[in-house]
Amino acid sequence: IRGDEFISSTPKHINLYNSFGWKLPVFAHLPVILGPDRQKLSKRHGAKSVLDYRDEGYLKEALLNFMVLLGWNPGDDREILSIHEMITLFDLKDINTNSPVFDINKLNWFNSRYIGSLSKDELFSRIKNKGLSIKNEELARKFISPAQSRMKTLNDFADLVKPFTEQTELHLSDEQKEVIKELLTRFERISYWDNKNIFLEISDLCFSRKINLKEVYKALVGKEEGLPLADAFEILGKEKTLEKLKKALS
């Protein structure tokens, strides 16, 4: 089984087999995988080894599922397939003759689906096994639930959680400082610290200042999106949240 660029040299290979008296194999020539520009997939498209994808936080199950559907399908609309299903259903005669396109967005979709299917303990175990830098493991584990649905790769976990578990240096504008000051005052008066009350205070601040949630998010964590603020601050706890906001202002 090889790429269709070998079709033209197949007669030479047949002659070589016959000349050496070897048993002739059955040759199958498959269409090559293309990049987004519909040219043969190469390093300029970001083509890399399987180990590179592993290091970037892709699950082996997701990568295998994605690759097996490049140029083949089980004959129905199923996209998520177990290894057993792939082995049982696969038949070489069902290979498509058109060259498939390697779509990284589709791979990200598969990976996020597989991440979402893992138990919380299994997901955290895989994150730890990657050796990702997590300073407070006990606290980080609590963030698995809100992070899981927002992760495309295992590497995303650290990026999502670090703004809440570590103190990052933010270069705040005067307007952003005022937003944090008001939020600090609002948070201090919350008597029952849960995501509902936290969300109400954030929403009311947005309404009174006529700003959107992304602006509040950027003032607090330095970017416009990530974990839901109310859920993240509930996990962090009132004391640590207030401490974080005070440090941001200083």
GROMACS .gro file of N, CA, C and O in nm, residues 55-132:
model
  312
   55ASP      N    1   0.325   1.574   2.178
   55ASP     CA    2   0.383   1.680   2.262
   55ASP      C    3   0.293   1.803   2.266
   55ASP      O    4   0.296   1.880   2.363
   56GLU      N    5   0.214   1.824   2.162
   56GLU     CA    6   0.124   1.939   2.156
   56GLU      C    7  -0.008   1.913   2.228
   56GLU      O    8  -0.096   1.999   2.228
   57GLY      N    9  -0.023   1.794   2.285
   57GLY     CA   10  -0.141   1.767   2.366
   57GLY      C   11  -0.254   1.695   2.295
   57GLY      O   12  -0.368   1.696   2.343
   58TYR      N   13  -0.223   1.631   2.182
   58TYR     CA   14  -0.327   1.553   2.113
   58TYR      C   15  -0.329   1.410   2.167
   58TYR      O   16  -0.225   1.351   2.194
   59LEU      N   17  -0.449   1.356   2.184
   59LEU     CA   18  -0.465   1.220   2.235
   59LEU      C   19  -0.445   1.121   2.122
   59LEU      O   20  -0.485   1.145   2.008
   60LYS      N   21  -0.385   1.006   2.154
   60LYS     CA   22  -0.360   0.906   2.050
   60LYS      C   23  -0.490   0.857   1.986
   60LYS      O   24  -0.496   0.833   1.866
   61GLU      N   25  -0.597   0.845   2.069
   61GLU     CA   26  -0.725   0.798   2.016
   61GLU      C   27  -0.782   0.896   1.914
   61GLU      O   28  -0.837   0.856   1.811
   62ALA      N   29  -0.768   1.025   1.943
   62ALA     CA   30  -0.822   1.128   1.853
   62ALA      C   31  -0.744   1.132   1.722
   62ALA      O   32  -0.803   1.142   1.614
   63LEU      N   33  -0.611   1.123   1.732
   63LEU     CA   34  -0.528   1.129   1.611
   63LEU      C   35  -0.554   1.008   1.522
   63LEU      O   36  -0.567   1.022   1.399
   64LEU      N   37  -0.568   0.891   1.582
   64LEU     CA   38  -0.595   0.769   1.504
   64LEU      C   39  -0.733   0.778   1.439
   64LEU      O   40  -0.749   0.745   1.320
   65ASN      N   41  -0.832   0.823   1.514
   65ASN     CA   42  -0.968   0.837   1.461
   65ASN      C   43  -0.971   0.936   1.343
   65ASN      O   44  -1.033   0.911   1.239
   66PHE      N   45  -0.902   1.046   1.359
   66PHE     CA   46  -0.894   1.148   1.253
   66PHE      C   47  -0.826   1.091   1.128
   66PHE      O   48  -0.874   1.107   1.016
   67MET      N   49  -0.713   1.022   1.149
   67MET     CA   50  -0.635   0.973   1.035
   67MET      C   51  -0.709   0.864   0.959
   67MET      O   52  -0.703   0.859   0.836
   68VAL      N   53  -0.780   0.775   1.030
   68VAL     CA   54  -0.845   0.664   0.962
   68VAL      C   55  -0.958   0.712   0.872
   68VAL      O   56  -0.993   0.645   0.773
   69LEU      N   57  -1.014   0.829   0.903
   69LEU     CA   58  -1.124   0.882   0.822
   69LEU      C   59  -1.076   0.972   0.708
   69LEU      O   60  -1.157   1.030   0.636
   70LEU      N   61  -0.944   0.984   0.693
   70LEU     CA   62  -0.891   1.056   0.576
   70LEU      C   63  -0.894   0.960   0.457
   70LEU      O   64  -0.806   0.876   0.441
   71GLY      N   65  -0.996   0.972   0.375
   71GLY     CA   66  -1.005   0.887   0.257
   71GLY      C   67  -1.083   0.759   0.276
   71GLY      O   68  -1.089   0.675   0.185
   72TRP      N   69  -1.143   0.741   0.394
   72TRP     CA   70  -1.224   0.621   0.420
   72TRP      C   71  -1.334   0.657   0.517
   72TRP      O   72  -1.319   0.749   0.597
   73ASN      N   73  -1.447   0.587   0.507
   73ASN     CA   74  -1.551   0.601   0.609
   73ASN      C   75  -1.622   0.468   0.625
   73ASN      O   76  -1.616   0.383   0.535
   74PRO      N   77  -1.688   0.447   0.737
   74PRO     CA   78  -1.749   0.316   0.764
   74PRO      C   79  -1.877   0.290   0.686
   74PRO      O   80  -1.944   0.188   0.708
   75GLY      N   81  -1.916   0.381   0.598
   75GLY     CA   82  -2.036   0.361   0.519
   75GLY      C   83  -2.159   0.429   0.575
   75GLY      O   84  -2.269   0.412   0.523
   76ASP      N   85  -2.142   0.505   0.681
   76ASP     CA   86  -2.254   0.580   0.739
   76ASP      C   87  -2.200   0.714   0.790
   76ASP      O   88  -2.090   0.754   0.754
   77ASP      N   89  -2.278   0.781   0.873
   77ASP     CA   90  -2.239   0.915   0.919
   77ASP      C   91  -2.155   0.915   1.046
   77ASP      O   92  -2.123   1.021   1.100
   78ARG      N   93  -2.118   0.798   1.095
   78ARG     CA   94  -2.040   0.792   1.218
   78ARG      C   95  -1.902   0.858   1.200
   78ARG      O   96  -1.837   0.839   1.097
   79GLU      N   97  -1.861   0.934   1.302
   79GLU     CA   98  -1.727   0.993   1.298
   79GLU      C   99  -1.641   0.947   1.415
   79GLU      O  100  -1.520   0.933   1.401
   80ILE      N  101  -1.702   0.926   1.530
   80ILE     CA  102  -1.628   0.877   1.646
   80ILE      C  103  -1.629   0.724   1.644
   80ILE      O  104  -1.733   0.662   1.655
   81LEU      N  105  -1.510   0.666   1.628
   81LEU     CA  106  -1.499   0.521   1.616
   81LEU      C  107  -1.395   0.468   1.714
   81LEU      O  108  -1.287   0.526   1.728
   82SER      N  109  -1.427   0.358   1.778
   82SER     CA  110  -1.328   0.292   1.863
   82SER      C  111  -1.230   0.217   1.775
   82SER      O  112  -1.257   0.191   1.657
   83ILE      N  113  -1.115   0.181   1.832
   83ILE     CA  114  -1.016   0.105   1.755
   83ILE      C  115  -1.076  -0.028   1.708
   83ILE      O  116  -1.053  -0.071   1.595
   84HIS      N  117  -1.155  -0.092   1.794
   84HIS     CA  118  -1.219  -0.218   1.756
   84HIS      C  119  -1.312  -0.198   1.636
   84HIS      O  120  -1.312  -0.281   1.543
   85GLU      N  121  -1.388  -0.089   1.635
   85GLU     CA  122  -1.477  -0.061   1.522
   85GLU      C  123  -1.398  -0.035   1.394
   85GLU      O  124  -1.436  -0.081   1.285
   86MET      N  125  -1.287   0.037   1.406
   86MET     CA  126  -1.204   0.062   1.288
   86MET      C  127  -1.155  -0.069   1.227
   86MET      O  128  -1.160  -0.089   1.105
   87ILE      N  129  -1.106  -0.159   1.313
   87ILE     CA  130  -1.053  -0.287   1.266
   87ILE      C  131  -1.164  -0.372   1.203
   87ILE      O  132  -1.147  -0.432   1.097
   88THR      N  133  -1.279  -0.374   1.266
   88THR     CA  134  -1.391  -0.457   1.220
   88THR      C  135  -1.448  -0.406   1.088
   88THR      O  136  -1.480  -0.486   0.998
   89LEU      N  137  -1.461  -0.275   1.076
   89LEU     CA  138  -1.531  -0.217   0.960
   89LEU      C  139  -1.441  -0.190   0.841
   89LEU      O  140  -1.489  -0.183   0.727
   90PHE      N  141  -1.312  -0.176   0.862
   90PHE     CA  142  -1.224  -0.132   0.753
   90PHE      C  143  -1.213  -0.237   0.643
   90PHE      O  144  -1.199  -0.356   0.668
   91ASP      N  145  -1.222  -0.189   0.519
   91ASP     CA  146  -1.197  -0.273   0.401
   91ASP      C  147  -1.130  -0.185   0.297
   91ASP      O  148  -1.177  -0.074   0.268
   92LEU      N  149  -1.020  -0.233   0.241
   92LEU     CA  150  -0.941  -0.152   0.148
   92LEU      C  151  -1.022  -0.106   0.027
   92LEU      O  152  -0.999   0.002  -0.027
   93LYS      N  153  -1.121  -0.186  -0.012
   93LYS     CA  154  -1.200  -0.150  -0.131
   93LYS      C  155  -1.286  -0.026  -0.108
   93LYS      O  156  -1.337   0.034  -0.203
   94ASP      N  157  -1.303   0.012   0.018
   94ASP     CA  158  -1.385   0.130   0.050
   94ASP      C  159  -1.306   0.261   0.051
   94ASP      O  160  -1.361   0.367   0.078
   95ILE      N  161  -1.176   0.253   0.022
   95ILE     CA  162  -1.093   0.374   0.018
   95ILE      C  163  -1.143   0.466  -0.093
   95ILE      O  164  -1.170   0.422  -0.206
   96ASN      N  165  -1.155   0.596  -0.062
   96ASN     CA  166  -1.197   0.693  -0.163
   96ASN      C  167  -1.083   0.719  -0.262
   96ASN      O  168  -0.966   0.713  -0.227
   97THR      N  169  -1.120   0.749  -0.385
   97THR     CA  170  -1.019   0.774  -0.488
   97THR      C  171  -0.975   0.920  -0.490
   97THR      O  172  -0.874   0.954  -0.550
   98ASN      N  173  -1.050   1.008  -0.424
   98ASN     CA  174  -1.012   1.149  -0.419
   98ASN      C  175  -0.912   1.173  -0.306
   98ASN      O  176  -0.920   1.111  -0.200
   99SER      N  177  -0.820   1.265  -0.327
   99SER     CA  178  -0.721   1.297  -0.225
   99SER      C  179  -0.786   1.371  -0.108
   99SER      O  180  -0.851   1.474  -0.130
  100PRO      N  181  -0.771   1.322   0.015
  100PRO     CA  182  -0.828   1.391   0.131
  100PRO      C  183  -0.745   1.512   0.170
  100PRO      O  184  -0.625   1.518   0.142
  101VAL      N  185  -0.808   1.608   0.238
  101VAL     CA  186  -0.740   1.728   0.286
  101VAL      C  187  -0.719   1.717   0.437
  101VAL      O  188  -0.811   1.686   0.511
  102PHE      N  189  -0.596   1.742   0.479
  102PHE     CA  190  -0.563   1.740   0.622
  102PHE      C  191  -0.610   1.871   0.683
  102PHE      O  192  -0.551   1.977   0.658
  103ASP      N  193  -0.716   1.865   0.763
  103ASP     CA  194  -0.777   1.984   0.821
  103ASP      C  195  -0.750   1.985   0.971
  103ASP      O  196  -0.808   1.908   1.047
  104ILE      N  197  -0.661   2.076   1.016
  104ILE     CA  198  -0.623   2.080   1.157
  104ILE      C  199  -0.743   2.115   1.245
  104ILE      O  200  -0.750   2.071   1.361
  105ASN      N  201  -0.838   2.191   1.192
  105ASN     CA  202  -0.958   2.225   1.270
  105ASN      C  203  -1.040   2.100   1.300
  105ASN      O  204  -1.100   2.087   1.407
  106LYS      N  205  -1.043   2.008   1.203
  106LYS     CA  206  -1.116   1.883   1.224
  106LYS      C  207  -1.044   1.797   1.329
  106LYS      O  208  -1.108   1.734   1.415
  107LEU      N  209  -0.912   1.796   1.323
  107LEU     CA  210  -0.835   1.722   1.425
  107LEU      C  211  -0.861   1.781   1.563
  107LEU      O  212  -0.878   1.707   1.661
  108ASN      N  213  -0.865   1.913   1.573
  108ASN     CA  214  -0.894   1.978   1.701
  108ASN      C  215  -1.033   1.939   1.752
  108ASN      O  216  -1.054   1.921   1.872
  109TRP      N  217  -1.128   1.926   1.659
  109TRP     CA  218  -1.264   1.885   1.697
  109TRP      C  219  -1.262   1.745   1.754
  109TRP      O  220  -1.323   1.719   1.860
  110PHE      N  221  -1.193   1.653   1.686
  110PHE     CA  222  -1.184   1.516   1.737
  110PHE      C  223  -1.119   1.515   1.875
  110PHE      O  224  -1.165   1.447   1.966
  111ASN      N  225  -1.011   1.592   1.889
  111ASN     CA  226  -0.937   1.590   2.016
  111ASN      C  227  -1.022   1.645   2.131
  111ASN      O  228  -1.023   1.590   2.241
  112SER      N  229  -1.098   1.752   2.102
  112SER     CA  230  -1.184   1.808   2.207
  112SER      C  231  -1.295   1.710   2.246
  112SER      O  232  -1.333   1.701   2.362
  113ARG      N  233  -1.345   1.636   2.146
  113ARG     CA  234  -1.448   1.535   2.176
  113ARG      C  235  -1.392   1.425   2.266
  113ARG      O  236  -1.458   1.382   2.361
  114TYR      N  237  -1.273   1.378   2.235
  114TYR     CA  238  -1.213   1.272   2.315
  114TYR      C  239  -1.176   1.322   2.455
  114TYR      O  240  -1.194   1.250   2.554
  115ILE      N  241  -1.127   1.445   2.465
  115ILE     CA  242  -1.098   1.503   2.596
  115ILE      C  243  -1.227   1.511   2.678
  115ILE      O  244  -1.230   1.480   2.797
  116GLY      N  245  -1.336   1.553   2.613
  116GLY     CA  246  -1.465   1.564   2.681
  116GLY      C  247  -1.521   1.432   2.728
  116GLY      O  248  -1.602   1.427   2.821
  117SER      N  249  -1.479   1.323   2.665
  117SER     CA  250  -1.532   1.190   2.701
  117SER      C  251  -1.457   1.125   2.819
  117SER      O  252  -1.502   1.025   2.873
  118LEU      N  253  -1.343   1.182   2.857
  118LEU     CA  254  -1.264   1.123   2.966
  118LEU      C  255  -1.326   1.158   3.101
  118LEU      O  256  -1.389   1.262   3.117
  119SER      N  257  -1.305   1.071   3.197
  119SER     CA  258  -1.345   1.104   3.334
  119SER      C  259  -1.252   1.214   3.385
  119SER      O  260  -1.143   1.236   3.331
  120LYS      N  261  -1.295   1.285   3.488
  120LYS     CA  262  -1.214   1.394   3.543
  120LYS      C  263  -1.078   1.342   3.592
  120LYS      O  264  -0.975   1.406   3.569
  121ASP      N  265  -1.077   1.226   3.657
  121ASP     CA  266  -0.953   1.169   3.709
  121ASP      C  267  -0.860   1.129   3.596
  121ASP      O  268  -0.738   1.152   3.602
  122GLU      N  269  -0.916   1.066   3.491
  122GLU     CA  270  -0.835   1.024   3.377
  122GLU      C  271  -0.775   1.144   3.305
  122GLU      O  272  -0.658   1.144   3.265
  123LEU      N  273  -0.856   1.249   3.288
  123LEU     CA  274  -0.808   1.369   3.220
  123LEU      C  275  -0.694   1.432   3.299
  123LEU      O  276  -0.590   1.468   3.241
  124PHE      N  277  -0.710   1.446   3.429
  124PHE     CA  278  -0.604   1.507   3.510
  124PHE      C  279  -0.478   1.421   3.508
  124PHE      O  280  -0.367   1.473   3.506
  125SER      N  281  -0.496   1.288   3.506
  125SER     CA  282  -0.382   1.198   3.501
  125SER      C  283  -0.304   1.217   3.371
  125SER      O  284  -0.180   1.221   3.371
  126ARG      N  285  -0.376   1.234   3.260
  126ARG     CA  286  -0.308   1.254   3.132
  126ARG      C  287  -0.237   1.389   3.127
  126ARG      O  288  -0.129   1.402   3.068
  127ILE      N  289  -0.298   1.489   3.186
  127ILE     CA  290  -0.235   1.621   3.193
  127ILE      C  291  -0.105   1.612   3.274
  127ILE      O  292  -0.001   1.665   3.235
  128LYS      N  293  -0.111   1.544   3.387
  128LYS     CA  294   0.007   1.528   3.473
  128LYS      C  295   0.117   1.449   3.400
  128LYS      O  296   0.235   1.483   3.410
  129ASN      N  297   0.078   1.346   3.328
  129ASN     CA  298   0.175   1.262   3.258
  129ASN      C  299   0.248   1.337   3.147
  129ASN      O  300   0.355   1.296   3.104
  130LYS      N  301   0.189   1.446   3.101
  130LYS     CA  302   0.256   1.528   3.001
  130LYS      C  303   0.364   1.615   3.065
  130LYS      O  304   0.443   1.679   2.995
  131GLY      N  305   0.365   1.619   3.198
  131GLY     CA  306   0.465   1.697   3.267
  131GLY      C  307   0.439   1.847   3.262
  131GLY      O  308   0.532   1.928   3.270
  132LEU      N  309   0.310   1.885   3.248
  132LEU     CA  310   0.278   2.027   3.243
  132LEU      C  311   0.306   2.093   3.378
  132LEU      O  312   0.286   2.033   3.483
   0.00000   0.00000   0.00000
